[in-house]
Coordinates of C-alpha atoms in Angstrom, one line a residue:
X21 CA 12.2 29.5 -2.1
X22 CA 13.1 29.5 -5.7
X23 CA 12.5 25.9 -8.3
X24 CA 16.0 25.7 -8.8
X25 CA 17.3 26.4 -4.5
X26 CA 14.4 23.9 -3.4
X27 CA 16.0 21.0 -6.6
X28 CA 20.1 21.6 -4.7
X29 CA 18.1 20.6 -1.1
X30 CA 19.1 17.1 -0.2
X31 CA 17.8 14.9 2.3
X32 CA 20.6 13.6 4.4
X33 CA 21.3 10.1 4.6
X34 CA 20.8 8.9 7.5
X35 CA 17.7 11.1 8.4
X36 CA 16.5 9.5 5.5
X37 CA 17.6 5.4 5.9
X38 CA 15.7 6.4 10.2
X39 CA 12.4 7.3 8.9
X40 CA 12.6 5.4 5.5
X41 CA 13.4 1.9 8.3
X42 CA 9.5 2.5 9.5
X43 CA 8.3 0.8 6.2
X44 CA 10.1 -2.4 6.7
X45 CA 7.6 -2.6 9.9
X46 CA 4.4 -0.9 7.8
X47 CA 5.7 -3.4 5.1
X48 CA 4.6 -6.8 7.5
X49 CA 1.4 -4.8 8.5
X50 CA 0.2 -4.7 4.8
X51 CA 2.4 -7.8 3.3
X52 CA 0.9 -10.6 6.8
X53 CA -2.6 -9.8 6.7
X54 CA -2.8 -8.8 3.0
X55 CA -1.5 -12.6 2.6
X56 CA -2.4 -14.7 5.2
X57 CA -6.1 -12.9 6.6
X58 CA -8.6 -14.7 3.5
X59 CA -6.6 -18.0 3.5
X60 CA -6.6 -18.0 7.5
X61 CA -10.4 -17.7 7.9
X62 CA -11.4 -20.3 5.5
X63 CA -8.5 -22.7 6.1
X64 CA -8.4 -22.5 9.4
X65 CA -11.2 -21.1 10.8
X66 CA -13.9 -22.8 8.3
X67 CA -15.9 -19.3 7.0
X68 CA -17.0 -19.1 3.6
X69 CA -15.5 -16.7 0.8
X70 CA -18.7 -14.7 0.6
X71 CA -18.3 -13.8 4.2
X72 CA -14.7 -14.0 4.3
X73 CA -14.7 -11.8 2.1
X74 CA -17.4 -9.1 3.8
X75 CA -14.6 -9.6 6.7
X76 CA -11.9 -8.6 5.2
X77 CA -13.7 -5.0 3.5
X78 CA -15.6 -4.0 6.1
X79 CA -12.6 -2.6 8.0
X80 CA -11.4 -1.5 4.9
X81 CA -14.6 0.8 4.3
X82 CA -14.2 2.5 7.8
X83 CA -10.5 3.1 6.5
X84 CA -11.9 5.6 4.1
X85 CA -14.1 8.5 6.8
X86 CA -10.8 7.5 9.8
X87 CA -7.5 8.0 7.2
X88 CA -8.8 11.7 5.7
X89 CA -9.9 12.5 9.8
X90 CA -6.3 11.5 10.6
X91 CA -4.5 13.5 7.5
X92 CA -6.9 16.4 9.3
X93 CA -5.9 16.0 12.2
X94 CA -2.2 16.1 11.4
X95 CA -2.5 19.1 9.3
X96 CA -3.3 20.6 12.8
X97 CA -0.7 19.5 14.8
X98 CA 1.6 20.8 12.3
X99 CA 0.3 24.5 12.1
X100 CA 0.5 24.4 16.2
X101 CA 3.5 22.2 16.8
X102 CA 5.7 21.7 13.8
X103 CA 5.6 18.5 13.2
X104 CA 3.0 15.6 13.0
X105 CA 4.3 13.0 15.5
X106 CA 2.3 13.4 18.0
X107 CA -0.6 12.0 15.5
X108 CA 2.2 9.5 14.9
X109 CA 2.7 7.1 17.7
X110 CA -0.6 6.5 18.5
X111 CA 0.4 4.0 15.8
X112 CA 2.8 2.6 18.0
X113 CA -0.3 0.8 19.3
X114 CA -1.1 -1.4 15.6
X115 CA 1.8 -4.7 17.2
X116 CA -1.3 -5.4 20.0
X117 CA -3.8 -5.3 17.3
X118 CA -1.7 -7.4 15.1
X119 CA -1.4 -10.7 17.8
X120 CA -5.0 -10.0 19.1
X121 CA -7.0 -10.3 15.2
X122 CA -4.6 -13.6 14.4
X123 CA -4.8 -15.4 18.3
X124 CA -9.1 -16.0 17.7
X125 CA -10.4 -18.3 20.8
X126 CA -9.9 -21.7 20.4
X127 CA -13.9 -22.2 20.3
X128 CA -14.6 -19.7 17.6
X129 CA -16.0 -20.4 14.2
X130 CA -16.9 -19.9 11.1
X131 CA -19.2 -16.4 10.6
X132 CA -18.0 -15.5 14.5
X133 CA -14.8 -16.3 14.7
X134 CA -14.8 -13.5 11.2
X135 CA -16.7 -11.2 13.5
X136 CA -13.7 -11.3 15.3
X137 CA -10.6 -11.0 12.8
X138 CA -13.3 -7.9 11.0
X139 CA -13.3 -5.9 14.7
X140 CA -9.4 -6.3 15.0
X141 CA -8.3 -5.5 11.9
X142 CA -10.5 -1.9 12.7
X143 CA -8.8 -1.3 15.2
X144 CA -5.6 -2.6 13.7
X145 CA -6.5 -0.5 10.2
X146 CA -7.2 3.1 13.1
X147 CA -3.7 2.8 14.4
X148 CA -1.7 1.7 11.4
X149 CA -3.5 5.7 9.0
X150 CA -2.2 7.7 12.6
X151 CA 0.9 5.6 11.5
X152 CA 1.1 5.7 8.2
X153 CA -1.1 9.6 7.3
X154 CA 1.7 11.9 8.5
X155 CA 4.7 9.4 7.9
X156 CA 3.6 9.3 4.5
X157 CA 3.0 13.6 4.4
X158 CA 7.6 14.0 5.1
X159 CA 8.1 13.8 1.5
X160 CA 5.8 16.2 0.7
X161 CA 6.3 18.6 3.7
X162 CA 10.5 18.7 2.8
X163 CA 11.1 21.5 0.9
X164 CA 13.2 20.0 -1.8
X165 CA 12.2 19.5 -4.7
X166 CA 10.6 17.3 -8.3
X167 CA 13.6 14.5 -8.1
X168 CA 14.1 14.4 -5.0
X169 CA 10.7 13.7 -2.8
X170 CA 11.2 10.8 -6.4
X171 CA 14.5 9.8 -4.2
X172 CA 12.6 9.2 -1.1
X173 CA 10.5 8.3 -1.7
X174 CA 12.9 5.2 -3.6
X175 CA 14.8 5.3 -0.1
X176 CA 11.5 4.2 1.1
X177 CA 10.3 2.4 -1.1
X178 CA 13.8 0.1 -0.9
X179 CA 13.2 0.1 2.3
X180 CA 8.7 -1.6 2.4
X181 CA 10.3 -3.5 -0.2
X182 CA 12.4 -5.3 1.8
X183 CA 9.8 -5.3 4.8
X184 CA 7.2 -6.9 2.2
X185 CA 9.7 -10.0 0.9
X186 CA 10.6 -10.7 4.4
X187 CA 7.0 -10.7 5.8
X188 CA 6.4 -12.3 2.3
X189 CA 8.6 -15.0 2.9
X190 CA 8.5 -16.1 6.6
X191 CA 4.8 -15.2 7.3
X192 CA 3.6 -17.9 5.6
X193 CA 6.5 -20.8 6.7
X194 CA 5.5 -19.6 10.2
X195 CA 2.3 -20.7 9.7
X196 CA 2.6 -23.9 6.9
X197 CA 1.1 -25.9 9.6
X198 CA -1.8 -23.6 9.4
X199 CA -3.3 -24.6 13.0
X200 CA -3.8 -21.5 15.1
X201 CA -1.1 -21.6 17.5
X202 CA 0.9 -20.7 14.5
X203 CA -0.6 -17.7 13.5
X204 CA -0.2 -16.5 16.7
X205 CA 3.2 -17.0 17.2
X206 CA 3.9 -15.1 13.7
X207 CA 2.2 -12.4 15.1
X208 CA 4.2 -11.4 17.5
X209 CA 7.4 -11.8 16.0
X210 CA 5.5 -9.0 13.3
X211 CA 4.9 -7.4 16.1
X212 CA 7.8 -6.7 17.8
X213 CA 9.7 -5.4 14.4
X214 CA 6.8 -3.5 14.3
X215 CA 7.2 -1.4 16.7
X216 CA 10.4 -0.1 17.1
X217 CA 10.8 -0.1 12.7
X218 CA 8.5 3.2 13.7
X219 CA 10.4 4.5 16.5
X220 CA 13.0 5.1 14.3
X221 CA 10.7 6.2 12.0
X222 CA 9.3 8.7 14.2
X223 CA 13.0 9.7 14.8
X224 CA 13.3 10.5 11.7
X225 CA 11.5 12.0 10.4
X226 CA 12.1 14.7 13.5
X227 CA 15.8 14.6 12.1
X228 CA 13.9 15.6 8.1
X229 CA 12.5 17.9 9.4
X230 CA 14.8 19.0 11.2
X231 CA 17.4 19.3 8.1
X232 CA 15.2 19.8 4.5
X233 CA 12.9 22.6 6.6
X234 CA 9.3 21.6 6.9
X235 CA 5.7 23.2 4.5
X236 CA 3.0 24.7 7.1
X237 CA 0.3 23.5 5.3
X238 CA -2.3 26.5 4.7
X239 CA -3.2 28.0 7.7
X240 CA -7.5 28.5 6.7
X241 CA -7.9 24.6 6.5
X242 CA -11.9 24.5 8.2
X243 CA -12.7 20.7 8.4
X244 CA -12.9 17.1 7.6
X245 CA -15.0 18.5 4.8
X246 CA -13.4 21.5 3.6
X247 CA -10.3 19.3 3.3
X248 CA -11.7 16.3 1.3
X249 CA -13.9 18.7 -1.1
X250 CA -10.5 21.1 -1.8
X251 CA -8.7 17.2 -2.7
X252 CA -11.2 15.9 -4.6
X253 CA -11.1 19.3 -6.4
X254 CA -8.2 19.2 -7.8
X255 CA -8.6 17.0 -11.2
X256 CA -4.1 15.8 -11.6
X257 CA -4.9 14.0 -8.4
X258 CA -8.2 13.1 -8.5
X259 CA -6.9 11.1 -11.3
X260 CA -3.9 9.5 -9.6
X261 CA -6.2 8.7 -7.5
X262 CA -9.2 7.0 -9.1
X263 CA -6.0 5.5 -11.1
X264 CA -4.4 4.3 -7.8
X265 CA -7.2 3.1 -6.2
X266 CA -7.7 -0.2 -9.3
X267 CA -4.0 -0.6 -8.8
X268 CA -4.2 -1.1 -5.8
X269 CA -7.2 -3.6 -5.4
X270 CA -5.0 -5.0 -8.2
X271 CA -2.2 -5.5 -7.0
X272 CA -3.5 -6.8 -3.4
X273 CA -5.6 -9.3 -5.2
X274 CA -2.9 -10.6 -6.6
X275 CA -0.8 -11.1 -3.2
X276 CA -3.9 -12.5 -1.1
X277 CA -4.6 -15.6 -4.2
X278 CA -1.3 -16.6 -4.6
X279 CA -1.5 -19.0 -1.6
X280 CA -4.7 -20.0 -3.4
X281 CA -3.2 -20.0 -6.9
X282 CA -0.1 -21.7 -5.3
X283 CA -2.0 -25.3 -4.2
X284 CA -4.8 -25.6 -6.1
X285 CA -3.3 -24.5 -9.9
X286 CA 0.7 -25.1 -8.9
X287 CA -0.2 -28.1 -6.5
X288 CA 1.9 -27.1 -4.0
X289 CA 1.1 -24.8 -0.7
X290 CA 4.8 -24.8 -0.4
X291 CA 5.8 -22.7 -3.7
X292 CA 4.3 -19.4 -1.7
X293 CA 6.9 -18.4 -0.3
X294 CA 8.6 -18.9 -4.4
X295 CA 6.3 -16.4 -5.9
X296 CA 6.4 -13.8 -2.5
X297 CA 9.9 -14.5 -2.9
X298 CA 9.9 -13.8 -6.6
X299 CA 7.6 -11.1 -7.2
X300 CA 8.7 -9.0 -3.9
X301 CA 12.5 -9.5 -4.5
X302 CA 12.7 -7.4 -7.7
X303 CA 11.3 -4.4 -5.9
X304 CA 14.7 -3.9 -4.6
X305 CA 16.6 -3.8 -7.8
X306 CA 14.0 -2.2 -10.4
X307 CA 13.9 0.5 -8.0
X308 CA 16.8 2.5 -8.4
X309 CA 16.1 1.6 -12.0
X310 CA 11.7 2.7 -12.1
X311 CA 13.6 6.3 -10.3
X312 CA 16.6 6.8 -12.9
X313 CA 13.4 5.6 -16.0
X314 CA 11.5 8.5 -14.6
X315 CA 13.6 11.4 -15.0
X316 CA 14.4 10.3 -17.8
X317 CA 10.4 9.8 -19.3
X318 CA 8.7 11.8 -15.9
X319 CA 7.0 10.2 -13.6
X320 CA 3.7 9.6 -15.9
X321 CA 5.0 7.6 -18.7
X322 CA 6.6 5.8 -16.1
X323 CA 3.7 4.7 -14.4
X324 CA 1.7 3.9 -17.5
X325 CA 4.8 1.4 -18.2
X326 CA 4.6 -0.4 -15.1
X327 CA 0.4 -0.6 -15.7
X328 CA 0.7 -2.1 -18.5
X329 CA 3.8 -4.5 -18.1
X330 CA 1.6 -6.1 -15.4
X331 CA -1.7 -5.5 -17.5
X332 CA 0.4 -8.3 -20.2
X333 CA 2.1 -10.8 -17.0
X334 CA -1.1 -10.8 -15.9
X335 CA -2.3 -12.7 -19.1
X336 CA 0.4 -15.1 -19.3
X337 CA -0.4 -16.4 -16.3
X338 CA -3.7 -17.6 -17.6
X339 CA -2.2 -20.7 -19.2
X340 CA -1.3 -21.8 -15.3
X341 CA 0.2 -25.0 -14.9
X342 CA 0.4 -25.1 -18.2
X343 CA 4.0 -23.3 -17.7
X344 CA 6.3 -24.5 -17.0
X345 CA 7.0 -23.4 -12.4
X346 CA 11.1 -21.4 -13.9
X347 CA 8.9 -19.6 -16.9
X348 CA 5.7 -18.8 -13.8
X349 CA 8.4 -17.6 -11.4
X350 CA 9.9 -16.3 -14.5
X351 CA 6.9 -14.3 -14.9
X352 CA 6.0 -13.5 -11.0
X353 CA 9.4 -12.1 -11.3
X354 CA 8.1 -8.8 -14.6
X355 CA 5.0 -8.3 -12.1
X356 CA 7.5 -7.4 -8.9
X357 CA 9.2 -5.5 -11.6
X358 CA 5.6 -4.0 -12.8
X359 CA 4.9 -3.9 -9.6
X360 CA 8.0 -2.0 -7.6
X361 CA 7.0 0.5 -10.4
X362 CA 3.5 1.2 -9.9
X363 CA 4.6 1.9 -6.1
X364 CA 7.3 4.2 -6.4
X365 CA 5.8 6.7 -8.9
X366 CA 2.1 6.6 -7.9
X367 CA 3.4 7.6 -4.4
X368 CA 6.3 10.1 -5.2
X369 CA 2.6 11.5 -7.7
X370 CA 1.2 12.9 -4.4
X371 CA 3.8 15.5 -3.5
X372 CA 3.6 17.2 -7.0
X373 CA 0.5 17.3 -7.1
X374 CA 0.6 19.0 -3.2
X375 CA 3.7 21.2 -4.4
X376 CA 1.9 21.9 -7.2
X377 CA -2.1 23.8 -4.9
X378 CA 0.9 24.9 -3.0
X379 CA 1.5 27.3 -6.2
X380 CA -1.9 28.3 -5.9
X381 CA -2.1 28.8 -2.3
X382 CA -4.1 25.9 -1.6
X383 CA -1.2 23.4 0.2
X384 CA -2.8 20.9 2.5
X385 CA -0.4 18.3 2.3
X386 CA -2.3 16.3 5.4
X387 CA -5.3 16.3 3.1
X388 CA -4.2 14.7 0.7
X389 CA -1.9 12.3 2.0
X390 CA -5.4 10.7 4.1
X391 CA -7.8 10.9 1.2
X392 CA -4.3 9.1 -1.1
X393 CA -3.6 6.0 2.1
X394 CA -8.4 6.4 2.5
X395 CA -7.3 4.9 -0.8
X396 CA -5.0 2.9 -0.9
X397 CA -7.2 1.3 2.3
X398 CA -10.1 0.8 0.0
X399 CA -8.3 -1.0 -2.6
X400 CA -7.3 -3.0 -0.4
X401 CA -9.9 -4.1 1.2
X402 CA -12.0 -4.5 -2.2
X403 CA -8.6 -7.1 -4.5
X404 CA -9.5 -9.3 -1.8
X405 CA -13.3 -8.9 -1.5
X406 CA -13.0 -9.1 -5.0
X407 CA -11.3 -12.7 -5.3
X408 CA -13.7 -14.2 -2.6
X409 CA -16.9 -13.9 -4.8
X410 CA -15.6 -15.0 -7.5
X411 CA -14.7 -17.9 -5.6
X412 CA -17.8 -18.0 -4.0
X413 CA -19.3 -18.0 -7.7
X414 CA -17.1 -21.2 -8.1
X415 CA -17.7 -22.9 -5.4
X416 CA -14.9 -22.9 -3.1
X417 CA -15.2 -24.7 -0.4
X418 CA -13.8 -23.5 2.5
X419 CA -12.3 -25.3 5.9
X420 CA -10.6 -26.2 8.5
X421 CA -7.2 -25.1 10.5
X422 CA -6.3 -26.7 7.6
X423 CA -7.7 -30.0 6.2
X424 CA -8.0 -31.4 2.7
X425 CA -11.4 -30.8 1.3
X426 CA -11.8 -31.4 -3.0
X427 CA -12.3 -28.6 -4.7
X428 CA -14.9 -29.4 -7.9
X429 CA -13.0 -28.1 -11.5
X430 CA -15.5 -24.9 -11.8
X431 CA -13.1 -23.7 -8.5
X432 CA -10.2 -24.5 -9.0
X433 CA -11.1 -22.7 -11.9
X434 CA -12.4 -19.7 -10.4
X435 CA -8.9 -19.4 -8.4
X436 CA -6.7 -19.1 -11.5
X437 CA -9.6 -16.8 -13.4
X438 CA -8.8 -15.1 -10.4
X439 CA -5.2 -14.6 -10.6
X440 CA -5.2 -13.3 -13.9
X441 CA -7.7 -12.7 -16.4
X442 CA -9.2 -10.5 -13.0
X443 CA -6.5 -8.0 -12.7
X444 CA -5.9 -7.1 -15.5
X445 CA -9.1 -5.7 -16.5
X446 CA -8.5 -4.2 -13.2
X447 CA -5.2 -2.4 -14.0
X448 CA -6.8 -2.3 -17.8
X449 CA -9.3 0.1 -16.4
X450 CA -6.2 2.2 -13.8
X451 CA -4.3 2.8 -17.4
X452 CA -7.2 4.4 -19.4
X453 CA -7.9 6.8 -16.1
X454 CA -3.6 6.8 -15.5
X455 CA -3.7 8.5 -19.1
X456 CA -5.4 11.6 -18.6
X457 CA -3.6 12.4 -15.7
X458 CA -1.6 15.6 -16.9
X459 CA 1.0 16.4 -12.9
X460 CA 4.4 15.6 -15.2
X461 CA 3.8 19.9 -17.3
X462 CA 2.0 20.8 -14.1
X463 CA 5.2 20.0 -12.9
X464 CA 7.7 21.6 -15.8
X465 CA 5.1 24.9 -15.8
X466 CA 6.7 25.0 -12.3
X467 CA 9.7 24.8 -12.9
X468 CA 10.4 27.6 -15.5
X469 CA 10.8 30.1 -12.3
X470 CA 8.5 30.1 -9.9
X471 CA 9.2 29.1 -6.8
X472 CA 7.5 25.6 -6.1

């Protein structure tokens, strides 16, 4: 199929919406642990910030191994059966892990409680990887062109944003009393959502594969290590991955820091839901705008712009409570608009890398996606861990069942610095790495008449 024919192929609205529905539940898994686990550990289970950070980091490091394995397994299934849905079905167990993770036995506090959470976080991450790796490989599998891949990701990102927003606003409300039973009830609600939306998504993937065609992975894949070497040897993909490692660490640090910033800098834990709404709400409007902008200037320039906006926004928030609340919320809206671009453009460049590899006869869509989601998983843990380390350095004091514990001026400064200056530095590193990527030039070369 030529590049012109690929560009003319479009995913049907119905199958695309069904596919994207999976991101509603996956958004809950991304948001709820990222937003609440660190706070749950330190303010309800009495875990010190440093131990809490380790409890969140260790499971994600294990993800660095698990995700590439599922990438290779899904590639093998794709060659054998012409689809990846069998691997995805294992992800239906994610809801069970979600409930268990937030249902800590009453007698556990401190380090034992952290261990309980960490073990179930590992189980949940394995189930999440089983679904997420083949799910995110779908746009790479479809026989569509450069701009249609971005459209597929844009619809998925809008659904993801709805899931992120709903979880980010509803979850803090459901656990506002910071009691253990409330966390269990909250987990049950989102577990049900995750299972139902995953089932709808699996049907959507089947319909997309039937209508848009399926790119079968290269038949000469040998092992997980061979796939890793192939993916890591791709210069542009490697730069994209490294940049997203710092981008993901930054955005998830900010996500984990929001409850601390609201309570200890702005002086109101109730404003957490407002800030989460301001951060995630704009993405539903901004994603189509980023799609249009990328069509005019390319995904690379759009991604660099989004990273720049995020740096400037976090530096502005360094003023802390000296900013009027309305202005603080407005800046968070800018961060949310940037976040939409960071997600849409970075993720939509992954299938571009796969398409470029296919032109070189080295297509391994599952392997590339496995490396990508492993990087995302590590970033989601590194960010909160960095923030917990900043809190520990500042002397932040843990609490049990939401009791009020006075914090020193140094601890409050740590809350602020970790939410503003540290993300600005991390995102700046992502920008410097991303600017060396040449995938958009690869796209131009691939559209001179040769097959994609």
